[in-house]
Structure formats: structure tokens, C-alpha cells
Tab-separated table of C-alpha atoms in Angstrom:
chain	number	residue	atom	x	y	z
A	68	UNK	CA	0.000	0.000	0.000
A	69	UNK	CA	1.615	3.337	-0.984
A	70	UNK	CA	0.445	5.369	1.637
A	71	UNK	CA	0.994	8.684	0.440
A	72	UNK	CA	-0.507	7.975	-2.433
A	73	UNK	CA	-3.651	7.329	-1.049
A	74	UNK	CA	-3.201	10.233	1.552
A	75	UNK	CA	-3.058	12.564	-1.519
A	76	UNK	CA	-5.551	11.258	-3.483
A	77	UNK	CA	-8.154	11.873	-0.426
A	78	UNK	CA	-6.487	14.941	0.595
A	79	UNK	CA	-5.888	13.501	4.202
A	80	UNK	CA	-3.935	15.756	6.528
A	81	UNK	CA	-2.563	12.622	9.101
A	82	UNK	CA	-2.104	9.164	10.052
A	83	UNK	CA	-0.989	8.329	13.178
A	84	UNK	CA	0.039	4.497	14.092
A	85	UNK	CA	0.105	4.037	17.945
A	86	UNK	CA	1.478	1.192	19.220
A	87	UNK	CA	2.116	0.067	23.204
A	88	UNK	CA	3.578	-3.657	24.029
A	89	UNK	CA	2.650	-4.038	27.480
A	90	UNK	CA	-1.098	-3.377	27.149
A	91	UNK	CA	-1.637	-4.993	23.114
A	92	UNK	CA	-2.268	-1.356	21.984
A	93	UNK	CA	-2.231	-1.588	17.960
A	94	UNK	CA	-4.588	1.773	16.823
A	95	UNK	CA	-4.390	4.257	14.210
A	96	UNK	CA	-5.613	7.410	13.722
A	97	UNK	CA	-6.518	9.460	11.038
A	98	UNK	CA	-7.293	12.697	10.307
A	99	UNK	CA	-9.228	14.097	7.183
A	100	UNK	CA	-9.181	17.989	6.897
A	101	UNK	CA	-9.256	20.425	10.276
A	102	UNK	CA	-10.142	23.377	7.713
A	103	UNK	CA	-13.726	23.723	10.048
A	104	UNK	CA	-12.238	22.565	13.107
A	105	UNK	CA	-10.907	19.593	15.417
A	106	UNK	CA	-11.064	16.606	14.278
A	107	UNK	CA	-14.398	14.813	15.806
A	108	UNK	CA	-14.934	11.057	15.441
A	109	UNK	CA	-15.474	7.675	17.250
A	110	UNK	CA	-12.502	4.968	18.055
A	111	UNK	CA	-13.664	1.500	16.402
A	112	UNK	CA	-12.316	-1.823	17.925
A	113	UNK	CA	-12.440	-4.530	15.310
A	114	UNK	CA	-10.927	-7.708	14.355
A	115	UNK	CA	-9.214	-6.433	10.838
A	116	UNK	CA	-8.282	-9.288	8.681
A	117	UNK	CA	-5.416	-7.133	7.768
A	118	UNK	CA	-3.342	-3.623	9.041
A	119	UNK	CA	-4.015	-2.388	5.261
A	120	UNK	CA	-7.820	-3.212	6.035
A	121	UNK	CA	-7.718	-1.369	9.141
A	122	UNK	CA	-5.984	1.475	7.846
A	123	UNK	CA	-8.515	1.795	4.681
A	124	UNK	CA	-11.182	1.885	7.436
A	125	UNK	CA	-9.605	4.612	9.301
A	126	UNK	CA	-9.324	6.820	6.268
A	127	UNK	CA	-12.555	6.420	4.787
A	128	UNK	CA	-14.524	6.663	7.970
A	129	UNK	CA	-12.396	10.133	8.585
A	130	UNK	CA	-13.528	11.300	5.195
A	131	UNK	CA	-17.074	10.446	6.023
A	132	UNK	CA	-17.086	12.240	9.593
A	133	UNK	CA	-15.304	15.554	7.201
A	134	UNK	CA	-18.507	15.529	5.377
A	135	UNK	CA	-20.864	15.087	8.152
A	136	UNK	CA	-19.670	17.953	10.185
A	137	UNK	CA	-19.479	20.489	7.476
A	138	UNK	CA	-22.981	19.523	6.390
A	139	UNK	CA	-24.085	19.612	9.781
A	140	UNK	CA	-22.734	23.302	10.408
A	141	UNK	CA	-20.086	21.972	12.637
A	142	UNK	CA	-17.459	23.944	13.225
A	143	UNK	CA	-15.366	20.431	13.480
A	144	UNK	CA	-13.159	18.583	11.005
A	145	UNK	CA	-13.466	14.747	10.180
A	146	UNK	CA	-11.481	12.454	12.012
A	147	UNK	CA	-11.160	8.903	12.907
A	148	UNK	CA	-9.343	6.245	15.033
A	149	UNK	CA	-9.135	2.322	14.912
A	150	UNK	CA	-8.212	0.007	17.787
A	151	UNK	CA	-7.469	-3.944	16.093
A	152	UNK	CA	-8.348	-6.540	17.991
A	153	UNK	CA	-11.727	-8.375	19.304
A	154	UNK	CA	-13.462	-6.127	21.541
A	155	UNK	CA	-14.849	-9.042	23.046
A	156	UNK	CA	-11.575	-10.324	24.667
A	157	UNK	CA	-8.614	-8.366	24.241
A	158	UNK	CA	-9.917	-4.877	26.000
A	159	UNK	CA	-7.764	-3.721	29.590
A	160	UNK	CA	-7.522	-0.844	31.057
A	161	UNK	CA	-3.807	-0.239	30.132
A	162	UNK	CA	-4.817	-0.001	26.239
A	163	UNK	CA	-6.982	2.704	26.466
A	164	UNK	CA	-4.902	4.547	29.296
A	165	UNK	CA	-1.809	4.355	26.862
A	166	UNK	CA	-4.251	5.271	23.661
A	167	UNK	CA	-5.533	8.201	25.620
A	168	UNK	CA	-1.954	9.458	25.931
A	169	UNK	CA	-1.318	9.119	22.030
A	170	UNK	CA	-4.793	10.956	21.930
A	171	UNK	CA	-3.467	13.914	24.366
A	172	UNK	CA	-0.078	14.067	22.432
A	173	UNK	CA	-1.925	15.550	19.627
A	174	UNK	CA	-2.418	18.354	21.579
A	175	UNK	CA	-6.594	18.632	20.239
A	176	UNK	CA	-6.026	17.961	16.576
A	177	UNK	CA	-8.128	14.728	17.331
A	178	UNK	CA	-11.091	14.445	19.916
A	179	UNK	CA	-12.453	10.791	20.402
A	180	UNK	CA	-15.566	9.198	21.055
A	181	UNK	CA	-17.520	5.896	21.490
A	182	UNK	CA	-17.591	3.772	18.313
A	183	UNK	CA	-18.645	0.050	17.114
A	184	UNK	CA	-16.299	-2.108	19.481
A	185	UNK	CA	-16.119	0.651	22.279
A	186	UNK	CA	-17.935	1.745	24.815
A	187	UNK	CA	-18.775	4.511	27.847
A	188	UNK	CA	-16.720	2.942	29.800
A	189	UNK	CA	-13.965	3.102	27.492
A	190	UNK	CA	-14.517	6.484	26.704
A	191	UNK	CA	-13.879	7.179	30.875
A	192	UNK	CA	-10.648	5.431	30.916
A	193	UNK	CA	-9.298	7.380	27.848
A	194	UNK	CA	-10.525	10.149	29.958
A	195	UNK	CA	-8.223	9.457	32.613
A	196	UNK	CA	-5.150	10.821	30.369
A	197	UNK	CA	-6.480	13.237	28.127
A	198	UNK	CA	-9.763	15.489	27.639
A	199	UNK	CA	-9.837	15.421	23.978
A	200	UNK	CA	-12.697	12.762	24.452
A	201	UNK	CA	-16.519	12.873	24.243
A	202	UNK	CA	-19.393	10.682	24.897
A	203	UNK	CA	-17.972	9.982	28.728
A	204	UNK	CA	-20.123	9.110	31.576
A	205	UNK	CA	-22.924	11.857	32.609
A	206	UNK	CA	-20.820	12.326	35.841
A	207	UNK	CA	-17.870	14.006	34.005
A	208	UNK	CA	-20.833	16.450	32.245
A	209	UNK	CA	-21.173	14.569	29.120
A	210	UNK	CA	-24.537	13.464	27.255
A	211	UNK	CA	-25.529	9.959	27.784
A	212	UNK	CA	-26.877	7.411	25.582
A	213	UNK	CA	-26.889	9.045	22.392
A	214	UNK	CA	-29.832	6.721	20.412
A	215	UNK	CA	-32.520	9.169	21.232
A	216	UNK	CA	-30.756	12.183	20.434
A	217	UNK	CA	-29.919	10.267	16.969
A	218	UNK	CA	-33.691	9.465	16.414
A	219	UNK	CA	-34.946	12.677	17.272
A	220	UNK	CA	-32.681	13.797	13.941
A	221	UNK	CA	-33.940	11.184	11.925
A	222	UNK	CA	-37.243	11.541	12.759
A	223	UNK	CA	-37.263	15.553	11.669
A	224	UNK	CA	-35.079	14.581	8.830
A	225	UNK	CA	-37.317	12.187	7.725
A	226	UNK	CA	-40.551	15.236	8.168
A	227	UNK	CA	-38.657	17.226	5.494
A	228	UNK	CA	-38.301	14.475	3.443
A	229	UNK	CA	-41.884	13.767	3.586
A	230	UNK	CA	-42.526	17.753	2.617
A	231	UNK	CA	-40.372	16.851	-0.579
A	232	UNK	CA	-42.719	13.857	-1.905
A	233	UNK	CA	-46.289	14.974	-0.915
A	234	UNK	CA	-46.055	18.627	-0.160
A	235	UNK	CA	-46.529	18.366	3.590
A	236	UNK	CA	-44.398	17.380	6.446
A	237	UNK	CA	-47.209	15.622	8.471
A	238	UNK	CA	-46.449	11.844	8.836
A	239	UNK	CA	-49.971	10.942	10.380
A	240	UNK	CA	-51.857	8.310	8.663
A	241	UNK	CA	-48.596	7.908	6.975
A	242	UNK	CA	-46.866	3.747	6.556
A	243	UNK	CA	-43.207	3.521	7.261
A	244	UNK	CA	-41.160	0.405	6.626
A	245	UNK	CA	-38.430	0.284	9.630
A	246	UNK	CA	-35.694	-1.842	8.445
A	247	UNK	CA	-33.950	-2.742	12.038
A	248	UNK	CA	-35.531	-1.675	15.402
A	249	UNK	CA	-32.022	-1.252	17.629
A	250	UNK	CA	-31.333	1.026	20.009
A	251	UNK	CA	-31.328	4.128	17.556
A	252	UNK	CA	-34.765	3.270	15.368
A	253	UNK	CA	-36.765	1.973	18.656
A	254	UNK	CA	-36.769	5.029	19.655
A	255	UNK	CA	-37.196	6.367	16.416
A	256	UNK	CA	-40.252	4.104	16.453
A	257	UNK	CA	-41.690	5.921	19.528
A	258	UNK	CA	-41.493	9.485	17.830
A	259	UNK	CA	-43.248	7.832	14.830
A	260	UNK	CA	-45.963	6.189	16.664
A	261	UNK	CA	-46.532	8.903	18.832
A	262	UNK	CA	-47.507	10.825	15.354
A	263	UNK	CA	-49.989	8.285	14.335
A	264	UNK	CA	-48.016	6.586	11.859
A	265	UNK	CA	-48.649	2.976	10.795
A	266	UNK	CA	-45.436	1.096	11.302
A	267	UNK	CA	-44.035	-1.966	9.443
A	268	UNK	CA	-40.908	-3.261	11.355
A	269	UNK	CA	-38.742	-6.401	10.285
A	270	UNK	CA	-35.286	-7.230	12.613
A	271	UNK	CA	-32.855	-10.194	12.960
A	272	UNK	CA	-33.588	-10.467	16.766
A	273	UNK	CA	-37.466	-11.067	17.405
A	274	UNK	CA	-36.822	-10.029	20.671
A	275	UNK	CA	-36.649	-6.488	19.306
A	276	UNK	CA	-39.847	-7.234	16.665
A	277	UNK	CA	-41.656	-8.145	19.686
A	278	UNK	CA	-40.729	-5.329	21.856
A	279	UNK	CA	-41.971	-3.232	18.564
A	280	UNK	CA	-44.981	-4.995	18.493
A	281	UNK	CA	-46.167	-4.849	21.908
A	282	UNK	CA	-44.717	-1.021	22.721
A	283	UNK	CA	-46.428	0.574	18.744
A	284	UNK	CA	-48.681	-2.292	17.367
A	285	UNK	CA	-46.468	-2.765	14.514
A	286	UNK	CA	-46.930	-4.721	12.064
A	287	UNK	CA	-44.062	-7.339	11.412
A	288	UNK	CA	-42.447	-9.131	8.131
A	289	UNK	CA	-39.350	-10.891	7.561
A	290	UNK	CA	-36.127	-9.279	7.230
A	291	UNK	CA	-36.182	-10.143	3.379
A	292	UNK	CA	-39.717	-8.905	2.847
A	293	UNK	CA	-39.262	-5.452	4.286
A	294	UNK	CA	-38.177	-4.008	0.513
A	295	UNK	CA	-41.217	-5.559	-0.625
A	296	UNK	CA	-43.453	-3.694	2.152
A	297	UNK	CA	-46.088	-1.173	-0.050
A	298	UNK	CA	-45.260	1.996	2.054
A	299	UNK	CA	-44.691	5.656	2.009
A	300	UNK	CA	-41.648	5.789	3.837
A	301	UNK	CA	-38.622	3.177	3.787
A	302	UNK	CA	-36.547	3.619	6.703
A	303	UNK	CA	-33.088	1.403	6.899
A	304	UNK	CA	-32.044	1.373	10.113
A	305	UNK	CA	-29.370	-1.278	10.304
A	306	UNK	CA	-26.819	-2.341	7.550
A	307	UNK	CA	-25.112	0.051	5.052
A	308	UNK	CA	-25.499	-1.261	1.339
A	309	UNK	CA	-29.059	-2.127	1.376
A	310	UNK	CA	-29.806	0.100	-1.833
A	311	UNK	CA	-28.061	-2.076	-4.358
A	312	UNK	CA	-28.946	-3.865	-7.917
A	313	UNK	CA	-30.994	-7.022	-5.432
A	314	UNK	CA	-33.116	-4.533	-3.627
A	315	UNK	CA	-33.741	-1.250	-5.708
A	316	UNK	CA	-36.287	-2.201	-8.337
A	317	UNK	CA	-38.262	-4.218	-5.551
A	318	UNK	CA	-38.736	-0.698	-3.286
A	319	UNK	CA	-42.659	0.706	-3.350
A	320	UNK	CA	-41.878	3.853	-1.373
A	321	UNK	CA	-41.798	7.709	-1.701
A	322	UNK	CA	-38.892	8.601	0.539
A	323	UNK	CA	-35.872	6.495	2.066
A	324	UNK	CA	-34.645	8.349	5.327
A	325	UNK	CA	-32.912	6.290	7.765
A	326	UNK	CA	-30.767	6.156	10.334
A	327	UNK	CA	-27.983	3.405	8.880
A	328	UNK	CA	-24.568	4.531	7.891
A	329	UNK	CA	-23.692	4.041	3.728
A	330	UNK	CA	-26.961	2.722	2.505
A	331	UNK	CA	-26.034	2.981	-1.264
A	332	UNK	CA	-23.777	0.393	-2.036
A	333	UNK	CA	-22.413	2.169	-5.123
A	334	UNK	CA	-23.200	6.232	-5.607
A	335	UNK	CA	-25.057	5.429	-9.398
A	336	UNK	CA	-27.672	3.097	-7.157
A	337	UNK	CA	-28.248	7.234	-5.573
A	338	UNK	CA	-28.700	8.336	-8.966
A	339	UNK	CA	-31.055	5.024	-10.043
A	340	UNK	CA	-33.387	6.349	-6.932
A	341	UNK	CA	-33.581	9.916	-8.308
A	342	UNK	CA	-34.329	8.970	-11.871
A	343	UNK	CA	-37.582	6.862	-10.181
A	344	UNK	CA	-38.332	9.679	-8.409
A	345	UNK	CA	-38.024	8.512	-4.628
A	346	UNK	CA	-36.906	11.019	-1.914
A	347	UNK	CA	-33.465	9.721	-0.643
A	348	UNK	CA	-32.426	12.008	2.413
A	349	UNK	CA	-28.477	11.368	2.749
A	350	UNK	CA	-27.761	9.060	5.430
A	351	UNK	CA	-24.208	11.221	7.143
A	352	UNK	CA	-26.618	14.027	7.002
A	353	UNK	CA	-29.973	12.861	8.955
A	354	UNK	CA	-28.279	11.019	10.825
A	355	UNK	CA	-26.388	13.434	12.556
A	356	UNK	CA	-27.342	13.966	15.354
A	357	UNK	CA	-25.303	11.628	17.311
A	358	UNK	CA	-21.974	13.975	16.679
A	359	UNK	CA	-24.338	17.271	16.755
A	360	UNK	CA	-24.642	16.028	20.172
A	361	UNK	CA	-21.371	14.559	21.533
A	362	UNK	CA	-20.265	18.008	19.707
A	363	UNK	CA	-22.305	20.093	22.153
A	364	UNK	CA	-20.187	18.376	25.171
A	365	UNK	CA	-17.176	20.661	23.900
A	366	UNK	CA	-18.984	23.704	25.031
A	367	UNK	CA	-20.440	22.722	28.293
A	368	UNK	CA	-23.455	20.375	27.633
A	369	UNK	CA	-26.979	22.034	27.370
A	370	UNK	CA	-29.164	19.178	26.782
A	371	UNK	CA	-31.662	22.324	25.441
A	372	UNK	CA	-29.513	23.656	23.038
A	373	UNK	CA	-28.264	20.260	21.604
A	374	UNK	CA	-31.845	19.020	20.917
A	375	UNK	CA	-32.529	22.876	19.238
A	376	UNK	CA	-29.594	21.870	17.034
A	377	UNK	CA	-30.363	18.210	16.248
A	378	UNK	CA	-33.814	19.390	15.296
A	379	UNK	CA	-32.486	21.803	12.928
A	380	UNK	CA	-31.813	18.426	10.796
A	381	UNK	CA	-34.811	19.240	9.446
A	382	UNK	CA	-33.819	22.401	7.554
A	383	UNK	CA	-30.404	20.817	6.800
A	384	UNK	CA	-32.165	17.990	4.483
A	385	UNK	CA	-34.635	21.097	2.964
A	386	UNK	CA	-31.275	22.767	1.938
A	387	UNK	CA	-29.972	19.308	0.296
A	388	UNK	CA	-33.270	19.442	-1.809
A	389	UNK	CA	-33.172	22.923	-3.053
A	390	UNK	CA	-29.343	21.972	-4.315
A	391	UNK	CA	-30.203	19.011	-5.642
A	392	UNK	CA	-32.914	20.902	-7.491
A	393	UNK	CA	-30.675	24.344	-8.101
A	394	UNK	CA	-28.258	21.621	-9.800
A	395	UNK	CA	-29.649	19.178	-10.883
A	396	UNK	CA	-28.033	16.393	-9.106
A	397	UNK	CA	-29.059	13.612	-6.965
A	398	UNK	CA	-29.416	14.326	-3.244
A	399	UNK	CA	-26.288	12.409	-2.500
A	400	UNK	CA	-24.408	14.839	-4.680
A	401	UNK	CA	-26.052	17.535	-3.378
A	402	UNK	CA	-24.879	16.872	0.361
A	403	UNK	CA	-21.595	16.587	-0.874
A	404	UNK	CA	-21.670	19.416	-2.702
A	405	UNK	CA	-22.750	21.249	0.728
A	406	UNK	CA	-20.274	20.230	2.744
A	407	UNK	CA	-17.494	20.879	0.119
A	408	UNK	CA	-18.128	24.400	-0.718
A	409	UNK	CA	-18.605	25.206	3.028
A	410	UNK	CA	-15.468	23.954	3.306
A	411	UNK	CA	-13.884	25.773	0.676
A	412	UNK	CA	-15.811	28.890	1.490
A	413	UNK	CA	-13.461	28.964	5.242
A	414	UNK	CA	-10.605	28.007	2.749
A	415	UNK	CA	-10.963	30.551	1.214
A	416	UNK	CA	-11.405	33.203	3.858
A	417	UNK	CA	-8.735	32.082	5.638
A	418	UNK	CA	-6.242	32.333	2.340
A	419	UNK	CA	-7.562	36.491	2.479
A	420	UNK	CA	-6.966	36.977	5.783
A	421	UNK	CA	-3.139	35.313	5.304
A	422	UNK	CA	-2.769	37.492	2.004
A	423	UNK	CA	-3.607	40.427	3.902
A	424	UNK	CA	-1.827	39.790	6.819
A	425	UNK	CA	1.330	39.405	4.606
A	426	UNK	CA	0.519	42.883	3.129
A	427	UNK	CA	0.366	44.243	6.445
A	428	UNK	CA	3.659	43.350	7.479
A	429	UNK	CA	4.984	44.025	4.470
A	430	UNK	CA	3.887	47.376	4.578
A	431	UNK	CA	5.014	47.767	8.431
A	432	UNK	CA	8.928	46.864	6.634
A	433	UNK	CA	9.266	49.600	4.151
């Protein structure tokens, strides 16, 4: 792997390998663009079947975080950290004190938080050596469990979306087709059901169906049969690539707006969904609210004024749609396109105000 190569071609600023013997530590971090900001993002554990796999995931899921917190109005950059090995057995306390150190020596380039593999816990032991960390326990002032917060975005998210396709942001009477009902879409479920909306759930663990079931009177299919479901709203929930050449041409919905992470398997499967006309709100985008939140902990956490911003989800996916329509271009392209001239537009300002500063002095030397 020819690693600047590959740092170039995604404009990535850093990659940081971090390695301790005693504890097992083997973790990398990576870090997008800080045009906006800090680098925010989560600290995955996984079993990689290879360093080069683990290092690919570090990178793209630093790009991705980039993108989500310049469309969310974030004044963060996109950053990302990987921990290899099974989260299951080879956690201790030593690996996260020692990757909390690596985390502190970069001095608030990168802040941390809870990922797939890690946990609160985790997050209070990295804590113990550095305070470039989110998504602690509530007694050190941070936020909680962050599914709620995440629904509440999806749920407003998936209101505009429902403006786009029938003119009116009411989901009453509405059917929505809940692809996974986990921690983030069971509550997602509540918000829905407390609107009146008929709900169609499917899940690989019936113990969550059944909890769906007896808390919203869903209705239930198998997992297979949810992209079959005739409904207004289809709302993935759980794995990433479940808009693909199997599933597309079987969908009978209006809008997809979800809270899983890289539902288009390819980007032309984004531009198949806008040539049938469906509503696809971007999934980084509606599902922000997660890091909107866990952001909110860097200024002193106001439960208030997190929800206020979550909520404003809403107008973030209205602004994708007027792009979209302004250009032309699939929603996917049009969150992009958001996110990258925000970007540039701070790029930009901050080039002037180094030109000037340079005239300045150079003025002060004559």
C-alpha cells in the first residue's frame, strides 16, 4: 500500500500508528481535513483481517465524519481512530490509558468518542489521560446514551423528506417500513408512533420485533420482505449497502430516510433512486445527530440547546433538496456538494486573511 498515495488522493492531513507492548495497543488514527475545526470522530475496535484493512477503514470513515460535520454546520473537522483486535476479549484498562496518551499528544487535533467495538466505559478510561474525548459518563458532564438524540434527527429529517414527496411534512396516517428496530430506530419508532403513523418493522432479533410490536402495534415481516413492504416511507435502520442492484427495483416507497450509515452500495444506485423519483435524504446528514450532540459536550453540555440543534436536521435535508434541485443532481451529490463548498468557502477566507496579513507586514517593513 503506498500510503501517500492514497493520503493525496483523499487529501488527508494525518495518520498516526500508535502502538504500546505491554497493554496490546495496535490503533491508528486518522485525520481528514481540520479546515472547520478539530477533528471529531469515534474509536472503532475490530478484528481487521489485515493492518491495510484497518488502515482503509480509518481513512474512509475520517472522510465520512469531514462531510458530516461540514454539512451539519459543525465547526469540526473529520477524524477517525481504529483500535485492532476483538473487543470481546482483548480490552484492559492499560490499552486505552496508553491510547488516551497518544490521543493527548496531539495536543486537540483529534477528539475521540464511542464507536462500534467501544464503549462509555472506554470512553472514561481514555478520559483518565487526556480530555480530547466525548461521549464519557454523565458524571464528568457529558450526554448519555446518544440513540434518542440520533432518532430525534432522523425523525425531523425524515418530516422534510416527507414535505419533498407529498407537499406536507405531516407523517400521520402515513406507513413507514423500519428496516432494524435497535437502540437508535426503537426510539425512532416511539417518535413515529406517537404521530400516528402505521409502522411496518422487520429485525434479525425477534426479541426487538416483539418489543416493537407490543410497545407501537407494529406490524411485522421478515427481514427479506421489508423491501417488498407497499409503504410511504422506507426507513433502513441497520446495515449500510441495502440500496443495491438485489433490492432497488423491488422498493414501493416515496422517501428512504434512515438512520444506517452508507446505505447505497455504489453512488449510481443514488442516482437510479432519483431517476424513479423517490426522496433519498443522505444518510451522514440525517443522521447526525449523534456527533451534533457529543459536539455540544465541547462547550459545556446544554441538553436544550443540543436538541434545538439536532432538530435543525430538518432544515439541513430542505437545503440538500433545493441543491439538488438548483443543480440538478441527486441528493447524495447535493450533500456533498454542501459540505465541500462550506469547506472551501473557510478556505478561502482564511487564504484572504493570510494574504492580507502578509501585506500588512509588508507594509510595516518599508
Amino acid at each position: 500500500m503506498k500510503i501517500f498515495d492514497y493520503l493525496s488522493q483523499g487529501d488527508y492531513e494525518q495518520l498516526m500508528f500508535c502502538q504500546d507492548e505491554d497493554s496490546g495497543l495496535k490503533a491508528i488514527i486518522a485525520i481528514h481535513d481540520t479546515t472547520l475545526g478539530p477533528a471529531l470522530g469515534g474509536t472503532r475496535m475490530w478484528t481487521y483481517e489485515s493492518e491495510e484493512d484497518a488502515i482503509v477503514d480509518a481513512l474512509r470513515l475520517a472522510r465520512g465524519m469531514t462531510y458530516k460535520a461540514a454539512a451539519s454546520g459543525l465547526n469540526l473537522g473529520g477524524g477517525k481512530a481504529v483500535i485492532i483486535g476483538d473487543p470481546k476479549k482483548d480490552k484492559n484498562e492499560m490499552m486505552f490509558r496508553a491510547f488516551g496518551r497518544f490521543i493527548q499528544g496531539l495536543n486537540g487535533r483529534y477528539i475521540t468518542a464511542e464507536d462500534v467495538g467501544t464503549t462509555v466505559q472506554d470512553m472514561d478510561i481514555i478520559h483518565e489521560e487526556t480530555h480530547f474525548v466525548t461521549g464519557v459518563s454523565p458524571a464528568f458532564g457529558s450526554s448519555g446514551n446518544p440513540s434518542p438524540v440520533t432518532a430525534f434527527g432522523v425523525y425531523h429529517g425524515m418530516k422534510a423528506a416527507a414535505k419533498e414527496a407529498f407537499g406536507d411534512d405531516s407523517l400521520r396516517g402515513k406507513t413507514v417500513a423500519v428496516q432494524g428496530v435497535g437502540s437508535v430506530s426503537y426510539h425512532l419508532c416511539k417518535f413515529l408512533n406517537d404521530e400516528g403513523v402505521n409502522l411496518i418493522v422487520t429485525d434479525i432479533n425477534p426479541e426487538n420485533v416483539e418489543r416493537a410490536v407490543h410497545d407501537f402495534g407494529a406490524e411485522t415481516v421478515e427481514p427479506d420482505a421489508i423491501y417488498d413492504v407497499d409503504c410511504d416511507v422506507f426507513s433502513p435502520c441497520a446495515l449500510g449497502a441495502i440500496i443495491n442492484d438485489d433490492t432497488i427495483d423491488r422498493l414501493k416507497c416515496k422517501v428512504i430516510a434512515g438512520s444506517a450509515n452508507n446505505q447505497l452500495k455504489e453512488e449510481r444506485h443514488g442516482d437510479i433512486l432519483n431517476e424513479k423519483g423517490i426522496v433519498y435524504a443522505p444518510d451522514y446528514v440525517i443522521n447526525a445527530g449523534g456527533l451534533i450532540n457529543v459536539a455540544d459536550e465541547l462547550l459545556g453540555y446544554n441538553r436544550e440547546r443540543a436538541m434545538k440543534k439536532v432538530e435543525n436536521i430538518y432544515h439541513t435535508i430542505t437545503r440538500i433538496f433545493e441543491i439538488a434541485k438548483r443543480d440538478q443532481i441527486p441528493t447524495y451529490k447535493a450533500a456533498d456538494r454542501m459540505a465541500e463548498e462550506r469547506i472551501q468557502s473557510m478556505r478561502h477566507c482564511r487564504s484572504n486573511f493570510l494574504l492580507n496579513e502578509r501585506n500588512i507586514l509588508s507594509m510595516t517593513n518599508r
